[in-house]
CSV table of C-alpha atoms in Angstrom, one decimal:
chain,number,residue,atom,x,y,z
A,5,UNK,CA,-12.9,-18.8,-12.1
A,6,UNK,CA,-11.6,-22.3,-11.4
A,7,UNK,CA,-8.1,-21.3,-10.4
A,8,UNK,CA,-6.8,-24.0,-8.0
A,9,UNK,CA,-5.7,-21.6,-5.4
A,10,UNK,CA,-4.9,-23.2,-2.1
A,11,UNK,CA,-4.8,-20.1,0.4
A,12,UNK,CA,-4.5,-16.4,0.1
A,13,UNK,CA,-1.6,-14.8,2.0
A,14,UNK,CA,-2.4,-11.6,3.9
A,15,UNK,CA,0.8,-9.7,4.1
A,16,UNK,CA,0.9,-6.8,6.4
A,17,UNK,CA,3.4,-3.9,7.3
A,18,UNK,CA,3.8,-2.9,11.0
A,19,UNK,CA,0.2,-1.7,10.9
A,20,UNK,CA,-0.7,-5.4,11.2
A,21,UNK,CA,-4.2,-5.4,12.7
A,22,UNK,CA,-5.7,-7.5,9.8
A,23,UNK,CA,-3.0,-10.1,10.3
A,24,UNK,CA,-3.8,-10.4,14.0
A,25,UNK,CA,-7.4,-10.7,13.3
A,26,UNK,CA,-6.9,-13.6,10.8
A,27,UNK,CA,-4.9,-15.4,13.4
A,28,UNK,CA,-7.3,-14.8,16.4
A,29,UNK,CA,-10.7,-13.7,15.1
A,30,UNK,CA,-10.2,-10.5,17.4
A,31,UNK,CA,-10.3,-7.3,15.6
A,32,UNK,CA,-8.9,-4.8,18.2
A,33,UNK,CA,-7.8,-1.3,17.4
A,34,UNK,CA,-7.7,-0.3,21.1
A,35,UNK,CA,-4.6,1.5,21.9
A,36,UNK,CA,-3.3,1.2,18.4
A,37,UNK,CA,-1.8,4.1,16.7
A,38,UNK,CA,-1.4,4.2,12.9
A,39,UNK,CA,2.3,4.2,11.9
A,40,UNK,CA,3.6,5.8,8.8
A,41,UNK,CA,5.7,3.3,6.7
A,42,UNK,CA,7.3,2.8,3.5
A,43,UNK,CA,4.1,1.1,2.2
A,44,UNK,CA,1.3,3.6,2.7
A,45,UNK,CA,-1.4,1.9,0.7
A,46,UNK,CA,-1.5,-0.7,3.6
A,47,UNK,CA,-1.2,1.7,6.5
A,48,UNK,CA,-4.7,0.8,7.7
A,49,UNK,CA,-6.4,0.3,11.1
A,50,UNK,CA,-9.9,-0.2,9.6
A,51,UNK,CA,-9.9,-2.5,6.6
A,52,UNK,CA,-12.3,-1.2,4.0
A,53,UNK,CA,-13.2,-4.6,2.6
A,54,UNK,CA,-13.2,-6.9,5.6
A,55,UNK,CA,-16.9,-6.4,6.3
A,56,UNK,CA,-17.9,-7.8,2.8
A,57,UNK,CA,-15.7,-10.9,3.3
A,58,UNK,CA,-17.1,-11.6,6.7
A,59,UNK,CA,-20.7,-11.0,5.3
A,60,UNK,CA,-20.1,-13.8,2.7
A,61,UNK,CA,-18.7,-16.2,5.2
A,62,UNK,CA,-21.5,-15.6,7.7
A,63,UNK,CA,-24.1,-16.5,5.0
A,64,UNK,CA,-24.9,-13.0,4.3
A,65,UNK,CA,-26.0,-12.2,7.8
A,66,UNK,CA,-26.4,-8.5,7.8
A,67,UNK,CA,-27.5,-8.1,11.2
A,68,UNK,CA,-24.4,-9.9,12.5
A,69,UNK,CA,-22.4,-7.4,10.5
A,70,UNK,CA,-24.2,-4.4,11.9
A,71,UNK,CA,-23.6,-5.6,15.4
A,72,UNK,CA,-19.9,-6.4,14.9
A,73,UNK,CA,-19.2,-3.1,13.1
A,74,UNK,CA,-21.2,-1.0,15.4
A,75,UNK,CA,-19.2,-2.4,18.3
A,76,UNK,CA,-15.9,-1.7,16.4
A,77,UNK,CA,-17.2,2.0,16.0
A,78,UNK,CA,-18.3,2.2,19.7
A,79,UNK,CA,-15.6,0.0,21.6
A,80,UNK,CA,-13.0,-0.2,19.0
A,81,UNK,CA,-12.9,-4.0,18.9
A,82,UNK,CA,-15.0,-7.1,18.3
A,83,UNK,CA,-14.5,-10.9,18.3
A,84,UNK,CA,-16.2,-13.3,15.7
A,85,UNK,CA,-17.2,-16.9,16.6
A,86,UNK,CA,-14.8,-19.8,16.4
A,87,UNK,CA,-16.5,-21.4,13.4
A,88,UNK,CA,-16.0,-17.9,11.6
A,89,UNK,CA,-12.5,-17.9,12.5
A,90,UNK,CA,-12.0,-21.5,11.0
A,91,UNK,CA,-13.6,-20.5,7.8
A,92,UNK,CA,-11.5,-17.6,7.6
A,93,UNK,CA,-8.4,-19.5,8.2
A,94,UNK,CA,-9.3,-22.0,5.6
A,95,UNK,CA,-8.8,-19.3,3.0
A,96,UNK,CA,-6.0,-17.1,4.4
A,97,UNK,CA,-2.9,-17.3,6.3
A,98,UNK,CA,-1.3,-14.2,7.5
A,99,UNK,CA,1.9,-12.7,8.8
A,100,UNK,CA,3.6,-9.1,8.8
A,101,UNK,CA,6.9,-7.6,7.8
A,102,UNK,CA,8.9,-4.9,9.7
A,103,UNK,CA,10.4,-1.7,8.0
A,104,UNK,CA,14.0,-3.3,8.1
A,105,UNK,CA,12.8,-6.5,6.5
A,106,UNK,CA,11.0,-4.4,3.7
A,107,UNK,CA,14.3,-2.6,2.9
A,108,UNK,CA,16.4,-5.7,3.1
A,109,UNK,CA,14.2,-7.6,0.7
A,110,UNK,CA,14.3,-4.8,-1.9
A,111,UNK,CA,18.1,-4.7,-1.6
A,112,UNK,CA,18.7,-8.5,-1.8
A,113,UNK,CA,16.2,-8.9,-4.6
A,114,UNK,CA,18.0,-6.4,-6.7
A,115,UNK,CA,21.5,-7.6,-6.0
A,116,UNK,CA,20.4,-11.2,-7.1
A,117,UNK,CA,18.1,-10.5,-10.1
A,118,UNK,CA,18.5,-6.7,-11.1
A,119,UNK,CA,14.7,-6.4,-10.2
A,120,UNK,CA,13.5,-3.5,-8.1
A,121,UNK,CA,10.7,-4.3,-5.8
A,122,UNK,CA,8.2,-1.5,-4.7
A,123,UNK,CA,7.9,-1.5,-0.9
A,124,UNK,CA,4.4,-3.2,-0.9
A,125,UNK,CA,5.6,-5.9,-3.0
A,126,UNK,CA,8.7,-6.3,-0.9
A,127,UNK,CA,6.4,-7.0,2.2
A,128,UNK,CA,4.4,-9.6,0.1
A,129,UNK,CA,7.8,-11.4,-0.6
A,130,UNK,CA,9.0,-11.4,2.8
A,131,UNK,CA,5.8,-12.9,4.2
A,132,UNK,CA,5.4,-15.3,1.3
A,133,UNK,CA,9.1,-16.6,1.5
A,134,UNK,CA,8.3,-17.0,5.4
A,135,UNK,CA,4.8,-18.6,5.0
A,136,UNK,CA,5.3,-21.0,2.0
A,137,UNK,CA,6.1,-24.6,2.6
A,138,UNK,CA,7.5,-25.3,-0.7
A,139,UNK,CA,4.7,-27.8,-1.6
A,140,UNK,CA,2.9,-25.3,-3.7
A,141,UNK,CA,3.9,-22.6,-6.1
A,142,UNK,CA,3.4,-19.0,-4.7
A,143,UNK,CA,2.4,-16.1,-6.9
A,144,UNK,CA,3.0,-12.4,-5.7
A,145,UNK,CA,1.0,-10.0,-7.8
A,146,UNK,CA,3.0,-6.6,-7.8
A,147,UNK,CA,0.6,-3.8,-8.4
A,148,UNK,CA,3.0,-0.7,-8.1
A,149,UNK,CA,6.1,0.8,-9.7
A,150,UNK,CA,9.1,1.3,-7.5
A,151,UNK,CA,9.4,5.1,-9.0
A,152,UNK,CA,6.6,6.0,-7.0
A,153,UNK,CA,8.6,5.3,-3.8
A,154,UNK,CA,12.0,6.7,-4.8
A,155,UNK,CA,13.2,7.7,-1.3
A,156,UNK,CA,12.4,4.4,0.1
A,157,UNK,CA,14.1,2.5,-2.6
A,158,UNK,CA,17.2,4.8,-2.6
A,159,UNK,CA,17.5,4.0,1.2
A,160,UNK,CA,17.2,0.4,0.5
A,161,UNK,CA,19.9,0.4,-2.2
A,162,UNK,CA,22.0,2.4,0.1
A,163,UNK,CA,22.2,5.4,-2.5
A,164,UNK,CA,23.5,8.3,-0.6
A,165,UNK,CA,22.2,11.3,-2.8
A,166,UNK,CA,18.6,10.9,-1.1
A,167,UNK,CA,18.2,14.6,-0.5
A,168,UNK,CA,17.3,15.4,-4.1
A,169,UNK,CA,14.1,16.6,-6.0
A,170,UNK,CA,11.6,13.9,-6.7
A,171,UNK,CA,12.3,14.2,-10.5
A,172,UNK,CA,16.3,13.7,-10.0
A,173,UNK,CA,15.5,10.7,-7.9
A,174,UNK,CA,13.5,8.9,-10.5
A,175,UNK,CA,16.3,9.8,-13.1
A,176,UNK,CA,18.9,8.5,-10.7
A,177,UNK,CA,17.0,5.1,-10.3
A,178,UNK,CA,16.3,4.9,-14.0
A,179,UNK,CA,20.1,5.1,-14.6
A,180,UNK,CA,20.5,1.7,-12.8
A,181,UNK,CA,18.7,0.0,-15.8
A,182,UNK,CA,16.9,-2.2,-13.5
A,183,UNK,CA,13.7,-4.2,-13.9
A,184,UNK,CA,10.9,-3.3,-14.4
A,185,UNK,CA,12.2,-0.4,-16.7
A,186,UNK,CA,10.6,3.2,-15.7
A,187,UNK,CA,7.7,4.4,-17.5
A,188,UNK,CA,8.7,6.6,-20.3
A,189,UNK,CA,5.7,9.1,-19.6
A,190,UNK,CA,6.8,9.4,-16.1
A,191,UNK,CA,10.4,10.4,-17.2
A,192,UNK,CA,9.0,12.7,-19.8
A,193,UNK,CA,6.7,14.3,-17.1
A,194,UNK,CA,9.3,14.9,-14.6
A,195,UNK,CA,11.3,16.6,-17.4
A,196,UNK,CA,8.3,18.9,-17.9
A,197,UNK,CA,8.0,19.5,-14.2
A,198,UNK,CA,11.5,20.8,-13.9
A,199,UNK,CA,10.8,23.5,-16.4
A,200,UNK,CA,7.4,24.6,-15.0
A,201,UNK,CA,7.2,27.6,-13.0
A,202,UNK,CA,5.5,27.2,-9.6
A,203,UNK,CA,4.1,29.3,-7.0
A,204,UNK,CA,3.9,28.9,-3.3
A,205,UNK,CA,0.4,29.7,-2.1
A,206,UNK,CA,-0.7,30.7,1.5
A,207,UNK,CA,-2.5,28.3,3.4
A,208,UNK,CA,-6.0,29.5,2.3
A,209,UNK,CA,-8.5,27.4,0.3
A,210,UNK,CA,-9.9,30.4,-1.7
A,211,UNK,CA,-6.4,31.7,-2.7
A,212,UNK,CA,-5.8,28.1,-3.9
A,213,UNK,CA,-8.9,28.0,-5.8
A,214,UNK,CA,-8.2,31.3,-7.5
A,215,UNK,CA,-4.7,30.1,-8.5
A,216,UNK,CA,-6.0,26.7,-10.0
A,217,UNK,CA,-8.7,28.5,-11.9
A,218,UNK,CA,-6.2,31.0,-13.4
A,219,UNK,CA,-3.9,28.3,-14.3
A,220,UNK,CA,-6.7,26.2,-15.8
A,221,UNK,CA,-7.8,29.3,-17.8
A,222,UNK,CA,-4.4,30.1,-19.1
A,223,UNK,CA,-3.7,26.4,-20.1
A,224,UNK,CA,-7.1,26.5,-22.1
A,225,UNK,CA,-6.4,29.8,-23.7
A,226,UNK,CA,-2.9,28.7,-24.7
A,227,UNK,CA,-4.3,25.3,-26.3
A,228,UNK,CA,-7.2,27.3,-28.0
A,229,UNK,CA,-4.8,29.9,-29.6
A,230,UNK,CA,-2.5,27.0,-30.9
């Protein structure tokens, strides 16, 4: 596209296997356990798109990729050659952010700007602030709204009423008039959910299927009769 990007910054949470790989060239998931964090979209042990990037860096050497990722499956680690590590580091720098740093970034950003970061964006900001050398602008592309992570946001902003329904948490956060504003469709949907009847099903797939089918039929018949 011609965009003059100097480097990409890989920001990880405490599941930082990808950050470690970029720094060392050693992809190692031995004795690693996946930790549940405030940023679930980057809770990973096996990166789903790393293979494609390595394939491009290695001049589309499919046999090498097969060997490396078979080794990852069988031995739970692999090491790339020094020349590939250098190529990788030409494009990427990497670091990771703790849960405490994530919450602190959400809190401080809101206090200084009135903007609420979602946890994934907070991790990106923490790492970007740490990695930048102030000689080049840094762009953080936020791809999630904080309303999806209301309990974590309320913890970060030190709001005590955490033990509420998800809809009431969203409404409480919307009362802060923060940026970005909450989606109107989300607020409307939460209103509808509060009025909807619900049923607790037994832990049986067939029972659940029957309930969903009946629900869909009732919804369809209701729409058709209108």
